[in-house]
Amino acid sequence: MIGTGILKGMAVTLRNFAGSYFDKERLITVQYPEERNPLPENYRNFPILIYDGNDPQAGLRCVACQICEKECPPQCIYIIKSKDKKPDYVGKPQLYPAVFDIDISVCMSCQICVEVCPFEAIKMDKDFELSQRERFNHLLFRKEQLSKSNEYYHKIHPVEAATVDKNLADAAAAAEAKKKAAAEAAAKAAAAKAAAAQAPTTVASSESAAGSTAAPGQTPPEATKSNS
């Protein structure tokens, strides 16, 4: 029958309209900004930089490898490497970004920068209230604006952040075990070298080196022949 679909749709609308007076879950309008719908775990908006600890400069995970800058499709990431180094999460001296800018007016939120980062340093934020009065300078985010703590990362992506922390902890433990094994091997090699240097050296006589067939207390045949 023609018009059946329209009648079914109007019935659903009428049921939700009447039910909204009794059941809050039927309300489809959120009174924003007083009320906000929770964002899903995988929601993403624009990239941020993660740092560990309380110091965003010393704890920044980024080592300025510039992979994200090279892989970014709209080329909205700009990085300048530092001239000095700082230790990373496993204690290895690494460079860090002296400049790290992201133009969010160009960013397309593709998350490729997150996927290619080998140091778990760049992640996607959930903050979408970033409107500004100007299109250019106010939408160019510097390193100071992009730096967010690991606690903030856990707040917006709890499941993903827990997995990342476990992977980093396992990598740090493996690096520490490798370092300890190398130190023990070096100590053993040094001890073996010292023991070899202190061992007494014996010089074999020509008779013992050539081999003697004389019985104990007798003159070897070679010596008898030379005396005669």
mmCIF file of N, CA and C in Angstrom, residues 31-140:
data_model
loop_
_atom_site.group_PDB
_atom_site.id
_atom_site.type_symbol
_atom_site.label_atom_id
_atom_site.label_comp_id
_atom_site.label_asym_id
_atom_site.label_seq_id
_atom_site.Cartn_x
_atom_site.Cartn_y
_atom_site.Cartn_z
ATOM 1 N N GLN A 31 21.047 19.310 25.483
ATOM 2 C CA GLN A 31 21.114 20.740 25.784
ATOM 3 C C GLN A 31 22.572 21.177 25.899
ATOM 4 N N TYR A 32 23.226 21.264 24.738
ATOM 5 C CA TYR A 32 24.641 21.657 24.685
ATOM 6 C C TYR A 32 24.746 23.169 24.880
ATOM 7 N N PRO A 33 25.720 23.701 25.634
ATOM 8 C CA PRO A 33 26.875 23.004 26.229
ATOM 9 C C PRO A 33 26.660 22.542 27.661
ATOM 10 N N GLU A 34 25.476 22.785 28.234
ATOM 11 C CA GLU A 34 25.236 22.314 29.596
ATOM 12 C C GLU A 34 25.288 20.791 29.666
ATOM 13 N N GLU A 35 24.801 20.135 28.646
ATOM 14 C CA GLU A 35 24.834 18.678 28.576
ATOM 15 C C GLU A 35 25.682 18.251 27.388
ATOM 16 N N ARG A 36 26.419 17.161 27.563
ATOM 17 C CA ARG A 36 27.310 16.678 26.496
ATOM 18 C C ARG A 36 27.220 15.166 26.421
ATOM 19 N N ASN A 37 27.151 14.662 25.223
ATOM 20 C CA ASN A 37 27.207 13.213 25.036
ATOM 21 C C ASN A 37 28.640 12.724 25.209
ATOM 22 N N PRO A 38 28.859 11.609 25.889
ATOM 23 C CA PRO A 38 30.221 11.075 26.016
ATOM 24 C C PRO A 38 30.768 10.656 24.661
ATOM 25 N N LEU A 39 32.034 10.979 24.423
ATOM 26 C CA LEU A 39 32.664 10.628 23.156
ATOM 27 C C LEU A 39 33.191 9.195 23.213
ATOM 28 N N PRO A 40 33.113 8.466 22.126
ATOM 29 C CA PRO A 40 33.612 7.076 22.128
ATOM 30 C C PRO A 40 35.130 7.030 22.263
ATOM 31 N N GLU A 41 35.633 5.849 22.615
ATOM 32 C CA GLU A 41 37.076 5.651 22.829
ATOM 33 C C GLU A 41 37.893 5.998 21.597
ATOM 34 N N ASN A 42 37.408 5.634 20.431
ATOM 35 C CA ASN A 42 38.176 5.812 19.197
ATOM 36 C C ASN A 42 37.939 7.161 18.516
ATOM 37 N N TYR A 43 37.225 8.046 19.174
ATOM 38 C CA TYR A 43 37.016 9.362 18.571
ATOM 39 C C TYR A 43 38.346 10.094 18.473
ATOM 40 N N ARG A 44 38.560 10.807 17.389
ATOM 41 C CA ARG A 44 39.802 11.559 17.216
ATOM 42 C C ARG A 44 39.499 12.905 16.575
ATOM 43 N N ASN A 45 40.361 13.868 16.905
ATOM 44 C CA ASN A 45 40.181 15.188 16.315
ATOM 45 C C ASN A 45 41.496 15.691 15.729
ATOM 46 N N PHE A 46 42.410 16.213 16.583
ATOM 47 C CA PHE A 46 43.691 16.712 16.098
ATOM 48 C C PHE A 46 44.823 16.127 16.935
ATOM 49 N N PRO A 47 46.036 16.084 16.392
ATOM 50 C CA PRO A 47 47.155 15.452 17.116
ATOM 51 C C PRO A 47 47.624 16.277 18.313
ATOM 52 N N ILE A 48 48.186 15.567 19.290
ATOM 53 C CA ILE A 48 48.845 16.176 20.438
ATOM 54 C C ILE A 48 50.143 15.414 20.700
ATOM 55 N N LEU A 49 51.040 16.024 21.484
ATOM 56 C CA LEU A 49 52.302 15.392 21.858
ATOM 57 C C LEU A 49 52.221 14.947 23.321
ATOM 58 N N ILE A 50 52.655 13.727 23.601
ATOM 59 C CA ILE A 50 52.570 13.160 24.940
ATOM 60 C C ILE A 50 53.914 13.292 25.649
ATOM 61 N N TYR A 51 53.849 13.686 26.918
ATOM 62 C CA TYR A 51 55.074 13.710 27.735
ATOM 63 C C TYR A 51 54.821 12.963 29.039
ATOM 64 N N ASP A 52 55.894 12.378 29.590
ATOM 65 C CA ASP A 52 55.830 11.652 30.855
ATOM 66 C C ASP A 52 56.337 12.543 31.983
ATOM 67 N N GLY A 53 55.787 12.345 33.187
ATOM 68 C CA GLY A 53 56.205 13.147 34.324
ATOM 69 C C GLY A 53 55.491 14.478 34.372
ATOM 70 N N ASN A 54 56.161 15.427 35.030
ATOM 71 C CA ASN A 54 55.563 16.740 35.238
ATOM 72 C C ASN A 54 56.158 17.829 34.356
ATOM 73 N N ASP A 55 57.287 17.547 33.720
ATOM 74 C CA ASP A 55 57.955 18.546 32.892
ATOM 75 C C ASP A 55 57.692 18.248 31.417
ATOM 76 N N PRO A 56 56.940 19.107 30.736
ATOM 77 C CA PRO A 56 56.646 18.835 29.321
ATOM 78 C C PRO A 56 57.858 18.907 28.409
ATOM 79 N N GLN A 57 58.927 19.561 28.857
ATOM 80 C CA GLN A 57 60.132 19.649 28.036
ATOM 81 C C GLN A 57 61.024 18.430 28.244
ATOM 82 N N ALA A 58 61.277 18.094 29.503
ATOM 83 C CA ALA A 58 62.159 16.958 29.799
ATOM 84 C C ALA A 58 61.500 15.617 29.508
ATOM 85 N N GLY A 59 60.178 15.529 29.683
ATOM 86 C CA GLY A 59 59.499 14.255 29.526
ATOM 87 C C GLY A 59 58.881 14.026 28.168
ATOM 88 N N LEU A 60 59.085 14.927 27.219
ATOM 89 C CA LEU A 60 58.483 14.778 25.899
ATOM 90 C C LEU A 60 59.027 13.531 25.201
ATOM 91 N N ARG A 61 58.137 12.685 24.724
ATOM 92 C CA ARG A 61 58.548 11.431 24.088
ATOM 93 C C ARG A 61 59.119 11.646 22.688
ATOM 94 N N CYS A 62 58.750 12.707 22.042
ATOM 95 C CA CYS A 62 59.184 12.948 20.669
ATOM 96 C C CYS A 62 60.699 13.128 20.604
ATOM 97 N N VAL A 63 61.341 12.479 19.617
ATOM 98 C CA VAL A 63 62.784 12.576 19.421
ATOM 99 C C VAL A 63 63.120 13.273 18.096
ATOM 100 N N ALA A 64 62.137 13.958 17.533
ATOM 101 C CA ALA A 64 62.340 14.741 16.302
ATOM 102 C C ALA A 64 62.863 13.881 15.156
ATOM 103 N N CYS A 65 62.338 12.663 15.014
ATOM 104 C CA CYS A 65 62.750 11.807 13.903
ATOM 105 C C CYS A 65 62.153 12.285 12.580
ATOM 106 N N GLN A 66 61.107 13.114 12.651
ATOM 107 C CA GLN A 66 60.473 13.758 11.497
ATOM 108 C C GLN A 66 59.748 12.790 10.561
ATOM 109 N N ILE A 67 59.466 11.581 11.035
ATOM 110 C CA ILE A 67 58.702 10.646 10.210
ATOM 111 C C ILE A 67 57.293 11.171 9.992
ATOM 112 N N CYS A 68 56.672 11.687 11.062
ATOM 113 C CA CYS A 68 55.306 12.194 10.933
ATOM 114 C C CYS A 68 55.255 13.375 9.970
ATOM 115 N N GLU A 69 56.291 14.210 9.988
ATOM 116 C CA GLU A 69 56.337 15.358 9.085
ATOM 117 C C GLU A 69 56.408 14.902 7.624
ATOM 118 N N LYS A 70 57.173 13.846 7.378
ATOM 119 C CA LYS A 70 57.330 13.356 6.005
ATOM 120 C C LYS A 70 56.083 12.615 5.521
ATOM 121 N N GLU A 71 55.399 11.914 6.436
ATOM 122 C CA GLU A 71 54.255 11.094 6.040
ATOM 123 C C GLU A 71 52.935 11.859 6.036
ATOM 124 N N CYS A 72 52.903 13.052 6.589
ATOM 125 C CA CYS A 72 51.651 13.815 6.699
ATOM 126 C C CYS A 72 51.132 14.184 5.303
ATOM 127 N N PRO A 73 49.943 13.719 4.916
ATOM 128 C CA PRO A 73 49.423 14.023 3.563
ATOM 129 C C PRO A 73 49.247 15.514 3.275
ATOM 130 N N PRO A 74 48.637 16.305 4.186
ATOM 131 C CA PRO A 74 48.498 17.739 3.882
ATOM 132 C C PRO A 74 49.720 18.568 4.247
ATOM 133 N N GLN A 75 50.779 17.929 4.776
ATOM 134 C CA GLN A 75 52.020 18.624 5.131
ATOM 135 C C GLN A 75 51.752 19.776 6.104
ATOM 136 N N CYS A 76 51.053 19.458 7.188
ATOM 137 C CA CYS A 76 50.717 20.494 8.177
ATOM 138 C C CYS A 76 51.617 20.449 9.405
ATOM 139 N N ILE A 77 52.609 19.524 9.432
ATOM 140 C CA ILE A 77 53.527 19.393 10.569
ATOM 141 C C ILE A 77 54.879 19.975 10.193
ATOM 142 N N TYR A 78 55.430 20.775 11.113
ATOM 143 C CA TYR A 78 56.729 21.421 10.873
ATOM 144 C C TYR A 78 57.615 21.185 12.092
ATOM 145 N N ILE A 79 58.795 20.566 11.873
ATOM 146 C CA ILE A 79 59.686 20.181 12.972
ATOM 147 C C ILE A 79 61.095 20.687 12.703
ATOM 148 N N ILE A 80 61.742 21.202 13.746
ATOM 149 C CA ILE A 80 63.171 21.539 13.720
ATOM 150 C C ILE A 80 63.841 20.782 14.857
ATOM 151 N N LYS A 81 64.896 20.033 14.543
ATOM 152 C CA LYS A 81 65.605 19.251 15.555
ATOM 153 C C LYS A 81 66.430 20.149 16.472
ATOM 154 N N SER A 82 66.622 19.654 17.693
ATOM 155 C CA SER A 82 67.498 20.346 18.637
ATOM 156 C C SER A 82 68.962 20.057 18.297
ATOM 157 N N LYS A 83 69.849 20.843 18.874
ATOM 158 C CA LYS A 83 71.281 20.625 18.663
ATOM 159 C C LYS A 83 71.896 19.775 19.775
ATOM 160 N N ASP A 84 71.220 19.678 20.903
ATOM 161 C CA ASP A 84 71.695 18.828 21.993
ATOM 162 C C ASP A 84 70.755 17.631 22.149
ATOM 163 N N LYS A 85 71.049 16.771 23.139
ATOM 164 C CA LYS A 85 70.272 15.560 23.339
ATOM 165 C C LYS A 85 69.806 15.458 24.781
ATOM 166 N N LYS A 86 68.766 14.626 24.974
ATOM 167 C CA LYS A 86 68.263 14.310 26.309
ATOM 168 C C LYS A 86 67.921 12.827 26.347
ATOM 169 N N PRO A 87 67.948 12.183 27.524
ATOM 170 C CA PRO A 87 67.653 10.746 27.581
ATOM 171 C C PRO A 87 66.176 10.468 27.325
ATOM 172 N N ASP A 88 65.897 9.358 26.617
ATOM 173 C CA ASP A 88 64.511 8.975 26.378
ATOM 174 C C ASP A 88 64.034 8.042 27.488
ATOM 175 N N TYR A 89 62.922 7.317 27.277
ATOM 176 C CA TYR A 89 62.326 6.509 28.340
ATOM 177 C C TYR A 89 63.180 5.306 28.717
ATOM 178 N N VAL A 90 64.153 4.917 27.881
ATOM 179 C CA VAL A 90 65.064 3.829 28.237
ATOM 180 C C VAL A 90 66.454 4.353 28.599
ATOM 181 N N GLY A 91 66.580 5.664 28.710
ATOM 182 C CA GLY A 91 67.849 6.256 29.109
ATOM 183 C C GLY A 91 68.824 6.520 27.988
ATOM 184 N N LYS A 92 68.407 6.300 26.747
ATOM 185 C CA LYS A 92 69.290 6.522 25.605
ATOM 186 C C LYS A 92 69.232 7.985 25.175
ATOM 187 N N PRO A 93 70.380 8.647 24.999
ATOM 188 C CA PRO A 93 70.361 10.060 24.570
ATOM 189 C C PRO A 93 69.712 10.222 23.203
ATOM 190 N N GLN A 94 68.747 11.114 23.118
ATOM 191 C CA GLN A 94 68.013 11.341 21.882
ATOM 192 C C GLN A 94 67.857 12.835 21.630
ATOM 193 N N LEU A 95 67.729 13.192 20.377
ATOM 194 C CA LEU A 95 67.373 14.550 20.031
ATOM 195 C C LEU A 95 65.918 14.813 20.413
ATOM 196 N N TYR A 96 65.537 16.069 20.448
ATOM 197 C CA TYR A 96 64.158 16.436 20.735
ATOM 198 C C TYR A 96 63.779 17.616 19.847
ATOM 199 N N PRO A 97 62.500 17.867 19.634
ATOM 200 C CA PRO A 97 62.107 18.956 18.735
ATOM 201 C C PRO A 97 62.294 20.329 19.381
ATOM 202 N N ALA A 98 63.123 21.128 18.782
ATOM 203 C CA ALA A 98 63.225 22.517 19.231
ATOM 204 C C ALA A 98 61.982 23.283 18.795
ATOM 205 N N VAL A 99 61.440 22.912 17.654
ATOM 206 C CA VAL A 99 60.188 23.481 17.140
ATOM 207 C C VAL A 99 59.319 22.337 16.658
ATOM 208 N N PHE A 100 58.057 22.358 17.076
ATOM 209 C CA PHE A 100 57.086 21.372 16.601
ATOM 210 C C PHE A 100 55.752 22.103 16.443
ATOM 211 N N ASP A 101 55.371 22.371 15.214
ATOM 212 C CA ASP A 101 54.138 23.105 14.922
ATOM 213 C C ASP A 101 53.187 22.231 14.121
ATOM 214 N N ILE A 102 51.895 22.389 14.375
ATOM 215 C CA ILE A 102 50.853 21.744 13.580
ATOM 216 C C ILE A 102 49.807 22.793 13.223
ATOM 217 N N ASP A 103 49.563 22.932 11.947
ATOM 218 C CA ASP A 103 48.536 23.853 11.471
ATOM 219 C C ASP A 103 47.218 23.087 11.416
ATOM 220 N N ILE A 104 46.375 23.268 12.426
ATOM 221 C CA ILE A 104 45.145 22.483 12.489
ATOM 222 C C ILE A 104 44.099 22.983 11.496
ATOM 223 N N SER A 105 44.341 24.125 10.891
ATOM 224 C CA SER A 105 43.423 24.563 9.838
ATOM 225 C C SER A 105 43.627 23.755 8.559
ATOM 226 N N VAL A 106 44.754 23.050 8.473
ATOM 227 C CA VAL A 106 45.070 22.211 7.315
ATOM 228 C C VAL A 106 44.925 20.727 7.658
ATOM 229 N N CYS A 107 45.141 20.373 8.924
ATOM 230 C CA CYS A 107 45.094 18.972 9.353
ATOM 231 C C CYS A 107 43.757 18.339 9.002
ATOM 232 N N MET A 108 43.810 17.119 8.473
ATOM 233 C CA MET A 108 42.601 16.390 8.089
ATOM 234 C C MET A 108 42.276 15.242 9.037
ATOM 235 N N SER A 109 42.955 15.186 10.187
ATOM 236 C CA SER A 109 42.674 14.195 11.231
ATOM 237 C C SER A 109 42.730 12.770 10.714
ATOM 238 N N CYS A 110 43.687 12.478 9.850
ATOM 239 C CA CYS A 110 43.787 11.146 9.252
ATOM 240 C C CYS A 110 44.459 10.139 10.181
ATOM 241 N N GLN A 111 45.227 10.614 11.172
ATOM 242 C CA GLN A 111 45.906 9.789 12.171
ATOM 243 C C GLN A 111 47.109 9.030 11.612
ATOM 244 N N ILE A 112 47.560 9.363 10.426
ATOM 245 C CA ILE A 112 48.749 8.704 9.871
ATOM 246 C C ILE A 112 49.973 9.024 10.717
ATOM 247 N N CYS A 113 50.054 10.234 11.241
ATOM 248 C CA CYS A 113 51.194 10.615 12.084
ATOM 249 C C CYS A 113 51.270 9.723 13.321
ATOM 250 N N VAL A 114 50.124 9.328 13.863
ATOM 251 C CA VAL A 114 50.086 8.447 15.029
ATOM 252 C C VAL A 114 50.555 7.041 14.659
ATOM 253 N N GLU A 115 50.122 6.577 13.513
ATOM 254 C CA GLU A 115 50.435 5.214 13.098
ATOM 255 C C GLU A 115 51.909 5.023 12.763
ATOM 256 N N VAL A 116 52.573 6.055 12.264
ATOM 257 C CA VAL A 116 53.973 5.899 11.858
ATOM 258 C C VAL A 116 54.954 6.247 12.970
ATOM 259 N N CYS A 117 54.482 6.829 14.071
ATOM 260 C CA CYS A 117 55.395 7.244 15.150
ATOM 261 C C CYS A 117 55.932 6.020 15.888
ATOM 262 N N PRO A 118 57.251 5.792 15.908
ATOM 263 C CA PRO A 118 57.805 4.608 16.584
ATOM 264 C C PRO A 118 58.000 4.806 18.081
ATOM 265 N N PHE A 119 57.750 6.006 18.597
ATOM 266 C CA PHE A 119 58.023 6.308 20.002
ATOM 267 C C PHE A 119 56.757 6.580 20.806
ATOM 268 N N GLU A 120 55.589 6.335 20.239
ATOM 269 C CA GLU A 120 54.310 6.580 20.915
ATOM 270 C C GLU A 120 54.246 8.022 21.430
ATOM 271 N N ALA A 121 54.751 8.948 20.629
ATOM 272 C CA ALA A 121 54.880 10.332 21.079
ATOM 273 C C ALA A 121 53.725 11.215 20.639
ATOM 274 N N ILE A 122 53.051 10.864 19.568
ATOM 275 C CA ILE A 122 51.981 11.703 19.043
ATOM 276 C C ILE A 122 50.687 10.895 19.013
ATOM 277 N N LYS A 123 49.630 11.465 19.567
ATOM 278 C CA LYS A 123 48.333 10.804 19.648
ATOM 279 C C LYS A 123 47.250 11.790 19.229
ATOM 280 N N MET A 124 46.020 11.271 19.085
ATOM 281 C CA MET A 124 44.905 12.102 18.660
ATOM 282 C C MET A 124 44.108 12.566 19.868
ATOM 283 N N ASP A 125 43.798 13.849 19.888
ATOM 284 C CA ASP A 125 43.027 14.447 20.972
ATOM 285 C C ASP A 125 41.536 14.292 20.699
ATOM 286 N N LYS A 126 40.715 14.553 21.726
ATOM 287 C CA LYS A 126 39.264 14.532 21.577
ATOM 288 C C LYS A 126 38.656 15.927 21.657
ATOM 289 N N ASP A 127 39.473 16.916 21.891
ATOM 290 C CA ASP A 127 38.963 18.279 22.039
ATOM 291 C C ASP A 127 38.540 18.822 20.679
ATOM 292 N N PHE A 128 37.268 19.160 20.566
ATOM 293 C CA PHE A 128 36.752 19.681 19.294
ATOM 294 C C PHE A 128 36.338 21.152 19.388
ATOM 295 N N GLU A 129 36.400 21.726 20.562
ATOM 296 C CA GLU A 129 36.009 23.130 20.738
ATOM 297 C C GLU A 129 37.237 24.020 20.525
ATOM 298 N N LEU A 130 37.633 24.151 19.296
ATOM 299 C CA LEU A 130 38.857 24.871 18.959
ATOM 300 C C LEU A 130 38.590 26.065 18.042
ATOM 301 N N SER A 131 37.377 26.557 18.039
ATOM 302 C CA SER A 131 37.058 27.681 17.155
ATOM 303 C C SER A 131 37.825 28.935 17.584
ATOM 304 N N GLN A 132 38.294 29.688 16.598
ATOM 305 C CA GLN A 132 39.056 30.915 16.828
ATOM 306 C C GLN A 132 38.488 32.029 15.958
ATOM 307 N N ARG A 133 38.844 33.241 16.296
ATOM 308 C CA ARG A 133 38.359 34.388 15.525
ATOM 309 C C ARG A 133 39.146 34.585 14.235
ATOM 310 N N GLU A 134 40.357 34.005 14.181
ATOM 311 C CA GLU A 134 41.180 34.133 12.985
ATOM 312 C C GLU A 134 41.520 32.749 12.441
ATOM 313 N N ARG A 135 41.755 32.672 11.148
ATOM 314 C CA ARG A 135 41.977 31.390 10.491
ATOM 315 C C ARG A 135 43.433 30.943 10.497
ATOM 316 N N PHE A 136 44.369 31.858 10.668
ATOM 317 C CA PHE A 136 45.765 31.531 10.387
ATOM 318 C C PHE A 136 46.594 31.390 11.662
ATOM 319 N N ASN A 137 47.121 32.459 12.201
ATOM 320 C CA ASN A 137 48.033 32.349 13.338
ATOM 321 C C ASN A 137 47.399 31.669 14.549
ATOM 322 N N HIS A 138 46.129 31.884 14.776
ATOM 323 C CA HIS A 138 45.487 31.311 15.953
ATOM 324 C C HIS A 138 45.228 29.816 15.800
ATOM 325 N N LEU A 139 45.309 29.305 14.604
ATOM 326 C CA LEU A 139 45.124 27.881 14.373
ATOM 327 C C LEU A 139 46.444 27.149 14.128
ATOM 328 N N LEU A 140 47.547 27.848 14.316
ATOM 329 C CA LEU A 140 48.869 27.227 14.248
ATOM 330 C C LEU A 140 49.307 26.896 15.667
#
